[in-house]
Amino acid sequence: MDWRERITVDPEVMGGRPCIRGMRFPVATLLQLLKHQTPEEILQVPYLEREDLEAASDFAAYLAEGREVVL
């Protein structure tokens, strides 16, 4: 799975911050949750899916490599 299938950037949603599947759920928020909760706990949120967690992690790794996100 490519993170681009799950991570969206839309200037009309959350001011253009990267979000999960176009929802008003920023990737940064999900990554913060992963610091304090297990994936199983996070997946209790009805609209989040395991693939969202994987995409957020892959997206963070992509950015850590110093690459630029093309909008």
PQR file of N, CA, C, O and H, with PARSE charges and radii, in Angstrom:
ATOM      1  N   MET A   1       0.834  -1.174   0.000 -0.4000 1.5000
ATOM      2  CA  MET A   1       0.000   0.000   0.000 -0.0000 2.0000
ATOM      3  C   MET A   1       0.887   1.249   0.000  0.5500 1.7000
ATOM      4  O   MET A   1       1.850   1.337   0.761 -0.5500 1.4000
ATOM      5  N   ASP A   2       0.557   2.182  -0.837 -0.4000 1.5000
ATOM      6  CA  ASP A   2       1.264   3.450  -0.932 -0.0000 2.0000
ATOM      7  C   ASP A   2       0.572   4.460  -0.018  0.5500 1.7000
ATOM      8  O   ASP A   2      -0.652   4.585  -0.044 -0.5500 1.4000
ATOM      9  H   ASP A   2      -0.226   2.111  -1.455  0.4000 1.0000
ATOM     10  N   TRP A   3       1.353   5.179   0.788 -0.4000 1.5000
ATOM     11  CA  TRP A   3       0.748   6.147   1.724 -0.0000 2.0000
ATOM     12  C   TRP A   3      -0.087   7.187   0.996  0.5500 1.7000
ATOM     13  O   TRP A   3      -1.001   7.767   1.582 -0.5500 1.4000
ATOM     14  H   TRP A   3       2.347   5.078   0.809  0.4000 1.0000
ATOM     15  N   ARG A   4       0.215   7.431  -0.284 -0.4000 1.5000
ATOM     16  CA  ARG A   4      -0.534   8.434  -1.047 -0.0000 2.0000
ATOM     17  C   ARG A   4      -2.005   8.045  -1.242  0.5500 1.7000
ATOM     18  O   ARG A   4      -2.833   8.894  -1.572 -0.5500 1.4000
ATOM     19  H   ARG A   4       0.957   6.960  -0.761  0.4000 1.0000
ATOM     20  N   GLU A   5      -2.321   6.791  -1.044 -0.4000 1.5000
ATOM     21  CA  GLU A   5      -3.706   6.334  -1.157 -0.0000 2.0000
ATOM     22  C   GLU A   5      -4.527   6.716   0.077  0.5500 1.7000
ATOM     23  O   GLU A   5      -5.757   6.701   0.032 -0.5500 1.4000
ATOM     24  H   GLU A   5      -1.648   6.101  -0.777  0.4000 1.0000
ATOM     25  N   ARG A   6      -3.857   7.053   1.169 -0.4000 1.5000
ATOM     26  CA  ARG A   6      -4.544   7.318   2.442 -0.0000 2.0000
ATOM     27  C   ARG A   6      -4.306   8.716   2.987  0.5500 1.7000
ATOM     28  O   ARG A   6      -5.136   9.236   3.732 -0.5500 1.4000
ATOM     29  H   ARG A   6      -2.858   7.065   1.205  0.4000 1.0000
ATOM     30  N   ILE A   7      -3.196   9.325   2.631 -0.4000 1.5000
ATOM     31  CA  ILE A   7      -2.850  10.654   3.143 -0.0000 2.0000
ATOM     32  C   ILE A   7      -3.220  11.682   2.076  0.5500 1.7000
ATOM     33  O   ILE A   7      -2.765  11.602   0.935 -0.5500 1.4000
ATOM     34  H   ILE A   7      -2.522   8.902   2.025  0.4000 1.0000
ATOM     35  N   THR A   8      -4.048  12.644   2.464 -0.4000 1.5000
ATOM     36  CA  THR A   8      -4.487  13.665   1.514 -0.0000 2.0000
ATOM     37  C   THR A   8      -4.106  15.048   2.016  0.5500 1.7000
ATOM     38  O   THR A   8      -4.010  15.294   3.219 -0.5500 1.4000
ATOM     39  H   THR A   8      -4.417  12.709   3.391  0.4000 1.0000
ATOM     40  N   VAL A   9      -3.893  15.939   1.062 -0.4000 1.5000
ATOM     41  CA  VAL A   9      -3.601  17.337   1.372 -0.0000 2.0000
ATOM     42  C   VAL A   9      -4.554  18.169   0.522  0.5500 1.7000
ATOM     43  O   VAL A   9      -4.504  18.139  -0.708 -0.5500 1.4000
ATOM     44  H   VAL A   9      -3.971  15.739   0.085  0.4000 1.0000
ATOM     45  N   ASP A  10      -5.412  18.906   1.198 -0.4000 1.5000
ATOM     46  CA  ASP A  10      -6.413  19.728   0.514 -0.0000 2.0000
ATOM     47  C   ASP A  10      -6.454  21.081   1.223  0.5500 1.7000
ATOM     48  O   ASP A  10      -6.721  21.139   2.423 -0.5500 1.4000
ATOM     49  H   ASP A  10      -5.452  18.930   2.197  0.4000 1.0000
ATOM     50  N   PRO A  11      -6.194  22.166   0.497 -0.5600 1.5000
ATOM     51  CA  PRO A  11      -6.207  23.482   1.140  0.2800 2.0000
ATOM     52  C   PRO A  11      -7.526  23.816   1.837  0.5500 1.7000
ATOM     53  O   PRO A  11      -7.561  24.669   2.723 -0.5500 1.4000
ATOM     54  N   GLU A  12      -8.600  23.152   1.444 -0.4000 1.5000
ATOM     55  CA  GLU A  12      -9.917  23.412   2.029 -0.0000 2.0000
ATOM     56  C   GLU A  12     -10.192  22.566   3.281  0.5500 1.7000
ATOM     57  O   GLU A  12     -11.207  22.756   3.951 -0.5500 1.4000
ATOM     58  H   GLU A  12      -8.572  22.458   0.724  0.4000 1.0000
ATOM     59  N   VAL A  13      -9.289  21.639   3.591 -0.4000 1.5000
ATOM     60  CA  VAL A  13      -9.472  20.765   4.753 -0.0000 2.0000
ATOM     61  C   VAL A  13      -8.302  20.975   5.712  0.5500 1.7000
ATOM     62  O   VAL A  13      -7.150  20.721   5.360 -0.5500 1.4000
ATOM     63  H   VAL A  13      -8.464  21.484   3.047  0.4000 1.0000
ATOM     64  N   MET A  14      -8.598  21.431   6.903 -0.4000 1.5000
ATOM     65  CA  MET A  14      -7.595  21.642   7.953 -0.0000 2.0000
ATOM     66  C   MET A  14      -6.442  22.531   7.480  0.5500 1.7000
ATOM     67  O   MET A  14      -5.289  22.322   7.856 -0.5500 1.4000
ATOM     68  H   MET A  14      -9.534  21.637   7.190  0.4000 1.0000
ATOM     69  N   GLY A  15      -6.769  23.516   6.658 -0.4000 1.5000
ATOM     70  CA  GLY A  15      -5.753  24.457   6.201 -0.0000 2.0000
ATOM     71  C   GLY A  15      -4.648  23.843   5.369  0.5500 1.7000
ATOM     72  O   GLY A  15      -3.554  24.400   5.284 -0.5500 1.4000
ATOM     73  H   GLY A  15      -7.706  23.686   6.352  0.4000 1.0000
ATOM     74  N   GLY A  16      -4.918  22.703   4.755 -0.4000 1.5000
ATOM     75  CA  GLY A  16      -3.924  22.065   3.904 -0.0000 2.0000
ATOM     76  C   GLY A  16      -2.978  21.125   4.630  0.5500 1.7000
ATOM     77  O   GLY A  16      -2.026  20.620   4.035 -0.5500 1.4000
ATOM     78  H   GLY A  16      -5.807  22.251   4.825  0.4000 1.0000
ATOM     79  N   ARG A  17      -3.232  20.887   5.913 -0.4000 1.5000
ATOM     80  CA  ARG A  17      -2.383  19.935   6.650 -0.0000 2.0000
ATOM     81  C   ARG A  17      -2.652  18.522   6.144  0.5500 1.7000
ATOM     82  O   ARG A  17      -3.792  18.207   5.800 -0.5500 1.4000
ATOM     83  H   ARG A  17      -4.005  21.297   6.396  0.4000 1.0000
ATOM     84  N   PRO A  18      -1.639  17.667   6.089 -0.5600 1.5000
ATOM     85  CA  PRO A  18      -1.865  16.278   5.674  0.2800 2.0000
ATOM     86  C   PRO A  18      -2.864  15.599   6.618  0.5500 1.7000
ATOM     87  O   PRO A  18      -2.720  15.649   7.840 -0.5500 1.4000
ATOM     88  N   CYS A  19      -3.876  14.968   6.023 -0.4000 1.5000
ATOM     89  CA  CYS A  19      -4.941  14.329   6.792 -0.0000 2.0000
ATOM     90  C   CYS A  19      -5.155  12.889   6.333  0.5500 1.7000
ATOM     91  O   CYS A  19      -4.681  12.469   5.277 -0.5500 1.4000
ATOM     92  H   CYS A  19      -3.993  14.928   5.030  0.4000 1.0000
ATOM     93  N   ILE A  20      -5.877  12.159   7.155 -0.4000 1.5000
ATOM     94  CA  ILE A  20      -6.238  10.782   6.834 -0.0000 2.0000
ATOM     95  C   ILE A  20      -7.465  10.784   5.932  0.5500 1.7000
ATOM     96  O   ILE A  20      -8.530  11.261   6.324 -0.5500 1.4000
ATOM     97  H   ILE A  20      -6.263  12.500   8.013  0.4000 1.0000
ATOM     98  N   ARG A  21      -7.314  10.260   4.749 -0.4000 1.5000
ATOM     99  CA  ARG A  21      -8.398  10.038   3.781 -0.0000 2.0000
ATOM    100  C   ARG A  21      -9.363  11.215   3.625  0.5500 1.7000
ATOM    101  O   ARG A  21     -10.575  11.021   3.525 -0.5500 1.4000
ATOM    102  H   ARG A  21      -6.449   9.872   4.431  0.4000 1.0000
ATOM    103  N   GLY A  22      -8.830  12.419   3.604 -0.4000 1.5000
ATOM    104  CA  GLY A  22      -9.673  13.585   3.373 -0.0000 2.0000
ATOM    105  C   GLY A  22     -10.519  13.999   4.564  0.5500 1.7000
ATOM    106  O   GLY A  22     -11.257  14.982   4.494 -0.5500 1.4000
ATOM    107  H   GLY A  22      -7.846  12.577   3.685  0.4000 1.0000
ATOM    108  N   MET A  23     -10.417  13.259   5.650 -0.4000 1.5000
ATOM    109  CA  MET A  23     -11.170  13.608   6.857 -0.0000 2.0000
ATOM    110  C   MET A  23     -10.451  14.734   7.590  0.5500 1.7000
ATOM    111  O   MET A  23      -9.297  15.044   7.291 -0.5500 1.4000
ATOM    112  H   MET A  23      -9.817  12.461   5.707  0.4000 1.0000
ATOM    113  N   ARG A  24     -11.110  15.316   8.509 -0.4000 1.5000
ATOM    114  CA  ARG A  24     -10.495  16.353   9.340 -0.0000 2.0000
ATOM    115  C   ARG A  24      -9.754  15.701  10.506  0.5500 1.7000
ATOM    116  O   ARG A  24      -9.970  16.021  11.675 -0.5500 1.4000
ATOM    117  H   ARG A  24     -12.047  15.064   8.752  0.4000 1.0000
ATOM    118  N   PHE A  25      -8.875  14.775  10.138 -0.4000 1.5000
ATOM    119  CA  PHE A  25      -8.062  14.062  11.118 -0.0000 2.0000
ATOM    120  C   PHE A  25      -6.607  14.139  10.650  0.5500 1.7000
ATOM    121  O   PHE A  25      -6.176  13.335   9.824 -0.5500 1.4000
ATOM    122  H   PHE A  25      -8.699  14.515   9.189  0.4000 1.0000
ATOM    123  N   PRO A  26      -5.841  15.124  11.186 -0.5600 1.5000
ATOM    124  CA  PRO A  26      -4.468  15.324  10.729  0.2800 2.0000
ATOM    125  C   PRO A  26      -3.554  14.134  11.029  0.5500 1.7000
ATOM    126  O   PRO A  26      -3.690  13.461  12.051 -0.5500 1.4000
ATOM    127  N   VAL A  27      -2.633  13.902  10.116 -0.4000 1.5000
ATOM    128  CA  VAL A  27      -1.632  12.855  10.307 -0.0000 2.0000
ATOM    129  C   VAL A  27      -0.846  13.115  11.585  0.5500 1.7000
ATOM    130  O   VAL A  27      -0.526  12.177  12.317 -0.5500 1.4000
ATOM    131  H   VAL A  27      -2.523  14.449   9.286  0.4000 1.0000
ATOM    132  N   ALA A  28      -0.531  14.380  11.861 -0.4000 1.5000
ATOM    133  CA  ALA A  28       0.233  14.719  13.064 -0.0000 2.0000
ATOM    134  C   ALA A  28      -0.494  14.261  14.329  0.5500 1.7000
ATOM    135  O   ALA A  28       0.143  13.797  15.274 -0.5500 1.4000
ATOM    136  H   ALA A  28      -0.791  15.141  11.267  0.4000 1.0000
ATOM    137  N   THR A  29      -1.809  14.387  14.353 -0.4000 1.5000
ATOM    138  CA  THR A  29      -2.587  13.942  15.511 -0.0000 2.0000
ATOM    139  C   THR A  29      -2.478  12.433  15.672  0.5500 1.7000
ATOM    140  O   THR A  29      -2.310  11.930  16.783 -0.5500 1.4000
ATOM    141  H   THR A  29      -2.327  14.765  13.586  0.4000 1.0000
ATOM    142  N   LEU A  30      -2.575  11.722  14.570 -0.4000 1.5000
ATOM    143  CA  LEU A  30      -2.471  10.267  14.628 -0.0000 2.0000
ATOM    144  C   LEU A  30      -1.089   9.839  15.108  0.5500 1.7000
ATOM    145  O   LEU A  30      -0.973   8.910  15.907 -0.5500 1.4000
ATOM    146  H   LEU A  30      -2.712  12.131  13.668  0.4000 1.0000
ATOM    147  N   LEU A  31      -0.046  10.502  14.635 -0.4000 1.5000
ATOM    148  CA  LEU A  31       1.306  10.172  15.081 -0.0000 2.0000
ATOM    149  C   LEU A  31       1.486  10.465  16.569  0.5500 1.7000
ATOM    150  O   LEU A  31       2.172   9.718  17.267 -0.5500 1.4000
ATOM    151  H   LEU A  31      -0.140  11.257  13.987  0.4000 1.0000
ATOM    152  N   GLN A  32       0.882  11.536  17.057 -0.4000 1.5000
ATOM    153  CA  GLN A  32       0.936  11.828  18.496 -0.0000 2.0000
ATOM    154  C   GLN A  32       0.239  10.737  19.297  0.5500 1.7000
ATOM    155  O   GLN A  32       0.732  10.322  20.346 -0.5500 1.4000
ATOM    156  H   GLN A  32       0.325  12.143  16.490  0.4000 1.0000
ATOM    157  N   LEU A  33      -0.898  10.276  18.809 -0.4000 1.5000
ATOM    158  CA  LEU A  33      -1.610   9.193  19.497 -0.0000 2.0000
ATOM    159  C   LEU A  33      -0.747   7.946  19.579  0.5500 1.7000
ATOM    160  O   LEU A  33      -0.752   7.248  20.592 -0.5500 1.4000
ATOM    161  H   LEU A  33      -1.299  10.614  17.958  0.4000 1.0000
ATOM    162  N   LEU A  34      -0.003   7.665  18.510 -0.4000 1.5000
ATOM    163  CA  LEU A  34       0.839   6.466  18.484 -0.0000 2.0000
ATOM    164  C   LEU A  34       1.950   6.514  19.537  0.5500 1.7000
ATOM    165  O   LEU A  34       2.490   5.478  19.925 -0.5500 1.4000
ATOM    166  H   LEU A  34       0.002   8.233  17.687  0.4000 1.0000
ATOM    167  N   LYS A  35       2.285   7.719  19.995 -0.4000 1.5000
ATOM    168  CA  LYS A  35       3.286   7.845  21.049 -0.0000 2.0000
ATOM    169  C   LYS A  35       2.764   7.373  22.391  0.5500 1.7000
ATOM    170  O   LYS A  35       3.543   6.961  23.250 -0.5500 1.4000
ATOM    171  H   LYS A  35       1.846   8.561  19.680  0.4000 1.0000
ATOM    172  N   HIS A  36       1.450   7.428  22.583 -0.4000 1.5000
ATOM    173  CA  HIS A  36       0.882   7.195  23.900 -0.0000 2.0000
ATOM    174  C   HIS A  36      -0.104   6.032  23.980  0.5500 1.7000
ATOM    175  O   HIS A  36      -0.480   5.603  25.070 -0.5500 1.4000
ATOM    176  H   HIS A  36       0.816   7.763  21.885  0.4000 1.0000
ATOM    177  N   GLN A  37      -0.515   5.529  22.829 -0.4000 1.5000
ATOM    178  CA  GLN A  37      -1.509   4.457  22.810 -0.0000 2.0000
ATOM    179  C   GLN A  37      -1.053   3.350  21.869  0.5500 1.7000
ATOM    180  O   GLN A  37      -0.267   3.582  20.950 -0.5500 1.4000
ATOM    181  H   GLN A  37      -0.209   5.877  21.943  0.4000 1.0000
ATOM    182  N   THR A  38      -1.546   2.174  22.106 -0.4000 1.5000
ATOM    183  CA  THR A  38      -1.252   1.067  21.202 -0.0000 2.0000
ATOM    184  C   THR A  38      -2.109   1.208  19.951  0.5500 1.7000
ATOM    185  O   THR A  38      -3.145   1.873  19.979 -0.5500 1.4000
ATOM    186  H   THR A  38      -2.184   1.986  22.852  0.4000 1.0000
ATOM    187  N   PRO A  39      -1.687   0.588  18.859 -0.5600 1.5000
ATOM    188  CA  PRO A  39      -2.535   0.610  17.660  0.2800 2.0000
ATOM    189  C   PRO A  39      -3.940   0.082  17.934  0.5500 1.7000
ATOM    190  O   PRO A  39      -4.917   0.609  17.402 -0.5500 1.4000
ATOM    191  N   GLU A  40      -4.045  -0.937  18.747 -0.4000 1.5000
ATOM    192  CA  GLU A  40      -5.360  -1.502  19.062 -0.0000 2.0000
ATOM    193  C   GLU A  40      -6.255  -0.490  19.764  0.5500 1.7000
ATOM    194  O   GLU A  40      -7.456  -0.432  19.504 -0.5500 1.4000
ATOM    195  H   GLU A  40      -3.252  -1.366  19.180  0.4000 1.0000
ATOM    196  N   GLU A  41      -5.668   0.310  20.657 -0.4000 1.5000
ATOM    197  CA  GLU A  41      -6.447   1.342  21.337 -0.0000 2.0000
ATOM    198  C   GLU A  41      -6.900   2.417  20.344  0.5500 1.7000
ATOM    199  O   GLU A  41      -8.046   2.863  20.386 -0.5500 1.4000
ATOM    200  H   GLU A  41      -4.692   0.263  20.869  0.4000 1.0000
ATOM    201  N   ILE A  42      -6.009   2.821  19.470 -0.4000 1.5000
ATOM    202  CA  ILE A  42      -6.343   3.857  18.486 -0.0000 2.0000
ATOM    203  C   ILE A  42      -7.427   3.361  17.539  0.5500 1.7000
ATOM    204  O   ILE A  42      -8.298   4.130  17.133 -0.5500 1.4000
ATOM    205  H   ILE A  42      -5.078   2.459  19.436  0.4000 1.0000
ATOM    206  N   LEU A  43      -7.376   2.097  17.191 -0.4000 1.5000
ATOM    207  CA  LEU A  43      -8.350   1.548  16.245 -0.0000 2.0000
ATOM    208  C   LEU A  43      -9.747   1.409  16.836  0.5500 1.7000
ATOM    209  O   LEU A  43     -10.664   0.960  16.148 -0.5500 1.4000
ATOM    210  H   LEU A  43      -6.668   1.473  17.521  0.4000 1.0000
ATOM    211  N   GLN A  44      -9.920   1.783  18.089 -0.4000 1.5000
ATOM    212  CA  GLN A  44     -11.255   1.832  18.672 -0.0000 2.0000
ATOM    213  C   GLN A  44     -12.041   3.018  18.111  0.5500 1.7000
ATOM    214  O   GLN A  44     -13.268   3.052  18.198 -0.5500 1.4000
ATOM    215  H   GLN A  44      -9.175   2.148  18.647  0.4000 1.0000
ATOM    216  N   VAL A  45     -11.330   3.988  17.536 -0.4000 1.5000
ATOM    217  CA  VAL A  45     -11.999   5.110  16.857 -0.0000 2.0000
ATOM    218  C   VAL A  45     -12.639   4.516  15.605  0.5500 1.7000
ATOM    219  O   VAL A  45     -11.932   3.973  14.757 -0.5500 1.4000
ATOM    220  H   VAL A  45     -10.333   3.961  17.466  0.4000 1.0000
ATOM    221  N   PRO A  46     -13.958   4.609  15.473 -0.5600 1.5000
ATOM    222  CA  PRO A  46     -14.677   3.881  14.424  0.2800 2.0000
ATOM    223  C   PRO A  46     -14.219   4.153  12.993  0.5500 1.7000
ATOM    224  O   PRO A  46     -14.260   3.248  12.159 -0.5500 1.4000
ATOM    225  N   TYR A  47     -13.791   5.353  12.692 -0.4000 1.5000
ATOM    226  CA  TYR A  47     -13.473   5.682  11.298 -0.0000 2.0000
ATOM    227  C   TYR A  47     -12.006   5.484  10.942  0.5500 1.7000
ATOM    228  O   TYR A  47     -11.626   5.713   9.793 -0.5500 1.4000
ATOM    229  H   TYR A  47     -13.758   6.089  13.369  0.4000 1.0000
ATOM    230  N   LEU A  48     -11.171   5.067  11.888 -0.4000 1.5000
ATOM    231  CA  LEU A  48      -9.770   4.790  11.584 -0.0000 2.0000
ATOM    232  C   LEU A  48      -9.578   3.315  11.266  0.5500 1.7000
ATOM    233  O   LEU A  48     -10.233   2.445  11.841 -0.5500 1.4000
ATOM    234  H   LEU A  48     -11.480   4.881  12.821  0.4000 1.0000
ATOM    235  N   GLU A  49      -8.669   3.056  10.341 -0.4000 1.5000
ATOM    236  CA  GLU A  49      -8.367   1.687   9.920 -0.0000 2.0000
ATOM    237  C   GLU A  49      -6.870   1.441  10.074  0.5500 1.7000
ATOM    238  O   GLU A  49      -6.075   2.381  10.065 -0.5500 1.4000
ATOM    239  H   GLU A  49      -8.137   3.762   9.874  0.4000 1.0000
ATOM    240  N   ARG A  50      -6.496   0.180  10.213 -0.4000 1.5000
ATOM    241  CA  ARG A  50      -5.096  -0.178  10.385 -0.0000 2.0000
ATOM    242  C   ARG A  50      -4.233   0.405   9.263  0.5500 1.7000
ATOM    243  O   ARG A  50      -3.104   0.835   9.503 -0.5500 1.4000
ATOM    244  H   ARG A  50      -7.142  -0.583  10.221  0.4000 1.0000
ATOM    245  N   GLU A  51      -4.761   0.416   8.053 -0.4000 1.5000
ATOM    246  CA  GLU A  51      -4.020   0.964   6.925 -0.0000 2.0000
ATOM    247  C   GLU A  51      -3.725   2.448   7.113  0.5500 1.7000
ATOM    248  O   GLU A  51      -2.729   2.950   6.591 -0.5500 1.4000
ATOM    249  H   GLU A  51      -5.677   0.067   7.858  0.4000 1.0000
ATOM    250  N   ASP A  52      -4.576   3.155   7.850 -0.4000 1.5000
ATOM    251  CA  ASP A  52      -4.332   4.565   8.144 -0.0000 2.0000
ATOM    252  C   ASP A  52      -3.095   4.710   9.032  0.5500 1.7000
ATOM    253  O   ASP A  52      -2.283   5.612   8.828 -0.5500 1.4000
ATOM    254  H   ASP A  52      -5.385   2.747   8.274  0.4000 1.0000
ATOM    255  N   LEU A  53      -2.957   3.831  10.006 -0.4000 1.5000
ATOM    256  CA  LEU A  53      -1.792   3.866  10.893 -0.0000 2.0000
ATOM    257  C   LEU A  53      -0.524   3.601  10.099  0.5500 1.7000
ATOM    258  O   LEU A  53       0.480   4.292  10.274 -0.5500 1.4000
ATOM    259  H   LEU A  53      -3.617   3.099  10.172  0.4000 1.0000
ATOM    260  N   GLU A  54      -0.568   2.611   9.236 -0.4000 1.5000
ATOM    261  CA  GLU A  54       0.591   2.269   8.418 -0.0000 2.0000
ATOM    262  C   GLU A  54       0.947   3.415   7.478  0.5500 1.7000
ATOM    263  O   GLU A  54       2.124   3.725   7.293 -0.5500 1.4000
ATOM    264  H   GLU A  54      -1.383   2.049   9.095  0.4000 1.0000
ATOM    265  N   ALA A  55      -0.064   4.043   6.885 -0.4000 1.5000
ATOM    266  CA  ALA A  55       0.184   5.151   5.964 -0.0000 2.0000
ATOM    267  C   ALA A  55       0.807   6.335   6.691  0.5500 1.7000
ATOM    268  O   ALA A  55       1.713   6.979   6.162 -0.5500 1.4000
ATOM    269  H   ALA A  55      -1.020   3.790   7.035  0.4000 1.0000
ATOM    270  N   ALA A  56       0.333   6.626   7.895 -0.4000 1.5000
ATOM    271  CA  ALA A  56       0.895   7.736   8.673 -0.0000 2.0000
ATOM    272  C   ALA A  56       2.363   7.476   8.994  0.5500 1.7000
ATOM    273  O   ALA A  56       3.193   8.381   8.905 -0.5500 1.4000
ATOM    274  H   ALA A  56      -0.403   6.103   8.324  0.4000 1.0000
ATOM    275  N   SER A  57       2.675   6.263   9.360 -0.4000 1.5000
ATOM    276  CA  SER A  57       4.055   5.894   9.661 -0.0000 2.0000
ATOM    277  C   SER A  57       4.927   5.985   8.407  0.5500 1.7000
ATOM    278  O   SER A  57       6.040   6.507   8.460 -0.5500 1.4000
ATOM    279  H   SER A  57       2.001   5.527   9.432  0.4000 1.0000
ATOM    280  N   ASP A  58       4.427   5.483   7.297 -0.4000 1.5000
ATOM    281  CA  ASP A  58       5.175   5.543   6.040 -0.0000 2.0000
ATOM    282  C   ASP A  58       5.378   6.994   5.603  0.5500 1.7000
ATOM    283  O   ASP A  58       6.445   7.348   5.102 -0.5500 1.4000
ATOM    284  H   ASP A  58       3.522   5.059   7.254  0.4000 1.0000
ATOM    285  N   PHE A  59       4.365   7.826   5.791 -0.4000 1.5000
ATOM    286  CA  PHE A  59       4.451   9.238   5.430 -0.0000 2.0000
ATOM    287  C   PHE A  59       5.522   9.929   6.277  0.5500 1.7000
ATOM    288  O   PHE A  59       6.319  10.707   5.754 -0.5500 1.4000
ATOM    289  H   PHE A  59       3.498   7.539   6.198  0.4000 1.0000
ATOM    290  N   ALA A  60       5.541   9.649   7.569 -0.4000 1.5000
ATOM    291  CA  ALA A  60       6.548  10.236   8.463 -0.0000 2.0000
ATOM    292  C   ALA A  60       7.948   9.807   8.039  0.5500 1.7000
ATOM    293  O   ALA A  60       8.872  10.621   8.038 -0.5500 1.4000
ATOM    294  H   ALA A  60       4.893   9.017   7.994  0.4000 1.0000
ATOM    295  N   ALA A  61       8.111   8.540   7.680 -0.4000 1.5000
ATOM    296  CA  ALA A  61       9.409   8.051   7.223 -0.0000 2.0000
ATOM    297  C   ALA A  61       9.820   8.746   5.927  0.5500 1.7000
ATOM    298  O   ALA A  61      10.984   9.104   5.746 -0.5500 1.4000
ATOM    299  H   ALA A  61       7.360   7.879   7.680  0.4000 1.0000
ATOM    300  N   TYR A  62       8.869   8.930   5.044 -0.4000 1.5000
ATOM    301  CA  TYR A  62       9.126   9.625   3.782 -0.0000 2.0000
ATOM    302  C   TYR A  62       9.631  11.036   4.044  0.5500 1.7000
ATOM    303  O   TYR A  62      10.614  11.467   3.441 -0.5500 1.4000
ATOM    304  H   TYR A  62       7.924   8.639   5.191  0.4000 1.0000
ATOM    305  N   LEU A  63       8.969  11.752   4.934 -0.4000 1.5000
ATOM    306  CA  LEU A  63       9.381  13.116   5.257 -0.0000 2.0000
ATOM    307  C   LEU A  63      10.736  13.143   5.964  0.5500 1.7000
ATOM    308  O   LEU A  63      11.523  14.066   5.755 -0.5500 1.4000
ATOM    309  H   LEU A  63       8.171  11.401   5.424  0.4000 1.0000
ATOM    310  N   ALA A  64      11.013  12.147   6.792 -0.4000 1.5000
ATOM    311  CA  ALA A  64      12.272  12.086   7.512 -0.0000 2.0000
ATOM    312  C   ALA A  64      13.466  11.900   6.571  0.5500 1.7000
ATOM    313  O   ALA A  64      14.601  12.226   6.918 -0.5500 1.4000
ATOM    314  H   ALA A  64      10.374  11.397   6.961  0.4000 1.0000
ATOM    315  N   GLU A  65      13.194  11.377   5.390 -0.4000 1.5000
ATOM    316  CA  GLU A  65      14.259  11.231   4.396 -0.0000 2.0000
ATOM    317  C   GLU A  65      14.593  12.563   3.736  0.5500 1.7000
ATOM    318  O   GLU A  65      15.499  12.638   2.906 -0.5500 1.4000
ATOM    319  H   GLU A  65      12.272  11.112   5.108  0.4000 1.0000
ATOM    320  N   GLY A  66      13.863  13.616   4.104 -0.4000 1.5000
ATOM    321  CA  GLY A  66      14.137  14.940   3.588 -0.0000 2.0000
ATOM    322  C   GLY A  66      13.526  15.215   2.238  0.5500 1.7000
ATOM    323  O   GLY A  66      13.965  16.115   1.522 -0.5500 1.4000
ATOM    324  H   GLY A  66      13.127  13.556   4.778  0.4000 1.0000
ATOM    325  N   ARG A  67      12.511  14.440   1.882 -0.4000 1.5000
ATOM    326  CA  ARG A  67      11.862  14.623   0.597 -0.0000 2.0000
ATOM    327  C   ARG A  67      10.766  15.683   0.712  0.5500 1.7000
ATOM    328  O   ARG A  67      10.228  15.939   1.789 -0.5500 1.4000
ATOM    329  H   ARG A  67      12.154  13.709   2.464  0.4000 1.0000
ATOM    330  N   GLU A  68      10.463  16.274  -0.412 -0.4000 1.5000
ATOM    331  CA  GLU A  68       9.438  17.304  -0.459 -0.0000 2.0000
ATOM    332  C   GLU A  68       8.127  16.681  -0.927  0.5500 1.7000
ATOM    333  O   GLU A  68       8.111  15.859  -1.843 -0.5500 1.4000
ATOM    334  H   GLU A  68      10.900  16.066  -1.287  0.4000 1.0000
ATOM    335  N   VAL A  69       7.044  17.075  -0.296 -0.4000 1.5000
ATOM    336  CA  VAL A  69       5.717  16.595  -0.694 -0.0000 2.0000
ATOM    337  C   VAL A  69       5.200  17.541  -1.765  0.5500 1.7000
ATOM    338  O   VAL A  69       5.044  18.739  -1.530 -0.5500 1.4000
ATOM    339  H   VAL A  69       7.058  17.743   0.448  0.4000 1.0000
ATOM    340  N   VAL A  70       4.938  16.988  -2.942 -0.4000 1.5000
ATOM    341  CA  VAL A  70       4.411  17.777  -4.050 -0.0000 2.0000
ATOM    342  C   VAL A  70       2.896  17.805  -3.945  0.5500 1.7000
ATOM    343  O   VAL A  70       2.256  16.755  -3.892 -0.5500 1.4000
ATOM    344  H   VAL A  70       5.065  16.014  -3.133  0.4000 1.0000
ATOM    345  N   LEU A  71       2.320  19.000  -3.914 -0.4000 1.5000
ATOM    346  CA  LEU A  71       0.869  19.138  -3.813 -0.0000 2.0000
ATOM    347  C   LEU A  71       0.236  19.201  -5.174  0.5500 1.7000
ATOM    348  O   LEU A  71      -0.985  19.318  -5.282 -0.5500 1.4000
ATOM    349  H   LEU A  71       2.840  19.853  -3.957  0.4000 1.0000
TER
END
